[in-house]
Amino acid sequence: AETSYDIAKFCAYVIPSSPRGWEDSVAAEATRRAFIRRYRELRPEATLDRFQIYEALILALRAMTMMWAQHRGWEEAAQVFLVMAQERLNTRLPD
């Protein structure tokens, strides 16, 4: 698959659906940054032109999954994923 899609899928799924606390969210962001940095070091020729679009799309799909499942707290979880998707569209990749 396209490099941007593969990396975006990993990064979108590193975010926990039901974090136990703020520490889980901070750890997920640190993992995402470290993964992207290391990937870029090892594969400098890889194109990540559409990374933000794919990551936002996958986060939005995770929000839809929450909506369909309708588990307790799904509204808040879906909202978090949608806000994060919007943020990812407007944020550059970490250096």
PDB file of C-alpha atoms in Angstrom:
ATOM      1  CA  ALA A   1       0.000   0.000   0.000  1.00  0.00           C
ATOM      2  CA  GLU A   2       0.966   3.611  -0.146  1.00  0.00           C
ATOM      3  CA  THR A   3       3.528   4.530   2.510  1.00  0.00           C
ATOM      4  CA  SER A   4       1.398   7.410   3.778  1.00  0.00           C
ATOM      5  CA  TYR A   5      -1.553   5.083   4.323  1.00  0.00           C
ATOM      6  CA  ASP A   6       0.412   2.382   6.141  1.00  0.00           C
ATOM      7  CA  ILE A   7       2.033   4.787   8.566  1.00  0.00           C
ATOM      8  CA  ALA A   8      -1.179   6.735   9.091  1.00  0.00           C
ATOM      9  CA  LYS A   9      -3.064   3.560   9.929  1.00  0.00           C
ATOM     10  CA  PHE A  10      -0.532   2.618  12.594  1.00  0.00           C
ATOM     11  CA  CYS A  11      -0.562   6.142  14.037  1.00  0.00           C
ATOM     12  CA  ALA A  12      -4.355   6.350  14.087  1.00  0.00           C
ATOM     13  CA  TYR A  13      -4.622   3.049  15.945  1.00  0.00           C
ATOM     14  CA  VAL A  14      -1.922   3.830  18.506  1.00  0.00           C
ATOM     15  CA  ILE A  15      -4.474   6.187  20.099  1.00  0.00           C
ATOM     16  CA  PRO A  16      -6.407   4.244  22.769  1.00  0.00           C
ATOM     17  CA  SER A  17     -10.190   4.028  22.404  1.00  0.00           C
ATOM     18  CA  SER A  18     -10.708   4.113  26.163  1.00  0.00           C
ATOM     19  CA  PRO A  19      -7.690   5.635  27.861  1.00  0.00           C
ATOM     20  CA  ARG A  20      -7.521   4.914  31.586  1.00  0.00           C
ATOM     21  CA  GLY A  21      -6.049   8.344  32.219  1.00  0.00           C
ATOM     22  CA  TRP A  22      -4.134  11.202  30.707  1.00  0.00           C
ATOM     23  CA  GLU A  23      -0.961   9.132  30.899  1.00  0.00           C
ATOM     24  CA  ASP A  24      -2.283   6.766  28.214  1.00  0.00           C
ATOM     25  CA  SER A  25      -2.921   9.659  25.845  1.00  0.00           C
ATOM     26  CA  VAL A  26       0.492  11.203  26.481  1.00  0.00           C
ATOM     27  CA  ALA A  27       2.177   7.821  25.939  1.00  0.00           C
ATOM     28  CA  ALA A  28       0.272   7.328  22.666  1.00  0.00           C
ATOM     29  CA  GLU A  29       1.388  10.720  21.351  1.00  0.00           C
ATOM     30  CA  ALA A  30       4.999  10.020  22.361  1.00  0.00           C
ATOM     31  CA  THR A  31       4.823   6.641  20.618  1.00  0.00           C
ATOM     32  CA  ARG A  32       3.428   8.264  17.471  1.00  0.00           C
ATOM     33  CA  ARG A  33       6.168  10.908  17.381  1.00  0.00           C
ATOM     34  CA  ALA A  34       8.937   8.361  18.011  1.00  0.00           C
ATOM     35  CA  PHE A  35       7.567   6.011  15.352  1.00  0.00           C
ATOM     36  CA  ILE A  36       7.332   8.739  12.697  1.00  0.00           C
ATOM     37  CA  ARG A  37      10.810  10.077  13.508  1.00  0.00           C
ATOM     38  CA  ARG A  38      12.416   6.648  13.374  1.00  0.00           C
ATOM     39  CA  TYR A  39      10.569   5.691  10.198  1.00  0.00           C
ATOM     40  CA  ARG A  40      11.785   8.853   8.497  1.00  0.00           C
ATOM     41  CA  GLU A  41      15.348   8.144   9.625  1.00  0.00           C
ATOM     42  CA  LEU A  42      15.264   4.624   8.229  1.00  0.00           C
ATOM     43  CA  ARG A  43      13.312   5.448   5.050  1.00  0.00           C
ATOM     44  CA  PRO A  44      14.161   9.030   4.073  1.00  0.00           C
ATOM     45  CA  GLU A  45      12.961   8.361   0.522  1.00  0.00           C
ATOM     46  CA  ALA A  46       9.450   7.412   1.688  1.00  0.00           C
ATOM     47  CA  THR A  47       6.758   9.844   0.647  1.00  0.00           C
ATOM     48  CA  LEU A  48       4.361  10.980   3.321  1.00  0.00           C
ATOM     49  CA  ASP A  49       2.501  13.520   1.209  1.00  0.00           C
ATOM     50  CA  ARG A  50      -0.961  12.279   2.141  1.00  0.00           C
ATOM     51  CA  PHE A  51      -0.214  11.153   5.683  1.00  0.00           C
ATOM     52  CA  GLN A  52      -2.385  13.777   7.418  1.00  0.00           C
ATOM     53  CA  ILE A  53      -5.356  13.009   5.170  1.00  0.00           C
ATOM     54  CA  TYR A  54      -5.157   9.272   5.763  1.00  0.00           C
ATOM     55  CA  GLU A  55      -4.647   9.609   9.508  1.00  0.00           C
ATOM     56  CA  ALA A  56      -7.648  11.942   9.780  1.00  0.00           C
ATOM     57  CA  LEU A  57      -9.734   9.574   7.675  1.00  0.00           C
ATOM     58  CA  ILE A  58      -8.881   6.575   9.850  1.00  0.00           C
ATOM     59  CA  LEU A  59      -9.588   8.530  13.040  1.00  0.00           C
ATOM     60  CA  ALA A  60     -12.981   9.492  11.583  1.00  0.00           C
ATOM     61  CA  LEU A  61     -13.640   5.825  10.786  1.00  0.00           C
ATOM     62  CA  ARG A  62     -12.824   4.973  14.392  1.00  0.00           C
ATOM     63  CA  ALA A  63     -15.387   7.589  15.462  1.00  0.00           C
ATOM     64  CA  MET A  64     -17.981   5.942  13.214  1.00  0.00           C
ATOM     65  CA  THR A  65     -17.176   2.554  14.734  1.00  0.00           C
ATOM     66  CA  MET A  66     -17.807   4.036  18.189  1.00  0.00           C
ATOM     67  CA  MET A  67     -21.129   5.391  16.963  1.00  0.00           C
ATOM     68  CA  TRP A  68     -22.195   2.060  15.510  1.00  0.00           C
ATOM     69  CA  ALA A  69     -21.184   0.079  18.595  1.00  0.00           C
ATOM     70  CA  GLN A  70     -22.936   2.507  20.958  1.00  0.00           C
ATOM     71  CA  HIS A  71     -21.039   1.308  24.005  1.00  0.00           C
ATOM     72  CA  ARG A  72     -21.250   3.391  27.165  1.00  0.00           C
ATOM     73  CA  GLY A  73     -19.467   6.705  26.580  1.00  0.00           C
ATOM     74  CA  TRP A  74     -19.421   6.366  22.801  1.00  0.00           C
ATOM     75  CA  GLU A  75     -20.472   9.986  22.219  1.00  0.00           C
ATOM     76  CA  GLU A  76     -17.469  11.422  24.016  1.00  0.00           C
ATOM     77  CA  ALA A  77     -15.058   8.929  22.454  1.00  0.00           C
ATOM     78  CA  ALA A  78     -16.374   9.647  18.950  1.00  0.00           C
ATOM     79  CA  GLN A  79     -16.109  13.378  19.552  1.00  0.00           C
ATOM     80  CA  VAL A  80     -12.491  13.011  20.676  1.00  0.00           C
ATOM     81  CA  PHE A  81     -11.606  11.060  17.527  1.00  0.00           C
ATOM     82  CA  LEU A  82     -13.292  13.655  15.292  1.00  0.00           C
ATOM     83  CA  VAL A  83     -11.559  16.576  17.000  1.00  0.00           C
ATOM     84  CA  MET A  84      -8.259  14.731  16.727  1.00  0.00           C
ATOM     85  CA  ALA A  85      -8.917  14.065  13.026  1.00  0.00           C
ATOM     86  CA  GLN A  86      -9.464  17.777  12.420  1.00  0.00           C
ATOM     87  CA  GLU A  87      -6.321  18.613  14.359  1.00  0.00           C
ATOM     88  CA  ARG A  88      -4.252  16.102  12.371  1.00  0.00           C
ATOM     89  CA  LEU A  89      -5.388  17.687   9.105  1.00  0.00           C
ATOM     90  CA  ASN A  90      -4.090  21.058  10.250  1.00  0.00           C
ATOM     91  CA  THR A  91      -0.834  19.938  11.894  1.00  0.00           C
ATOM     92  CA  ARG A  92       2.496  19.232  10.252  1.00  0.00           C
ATOM     93  CA  LEU A  93       4.305  15.962  10.795  1.00  0.00           C
ATOM     94  CA  PRO A  94       6.777  15.963  13.675  1.00  0.00           C
ATOM     95  CA  ASP A  95      10.369  16.614  12.602  1.00  0.00           C
TER      96      ASP A  95
END
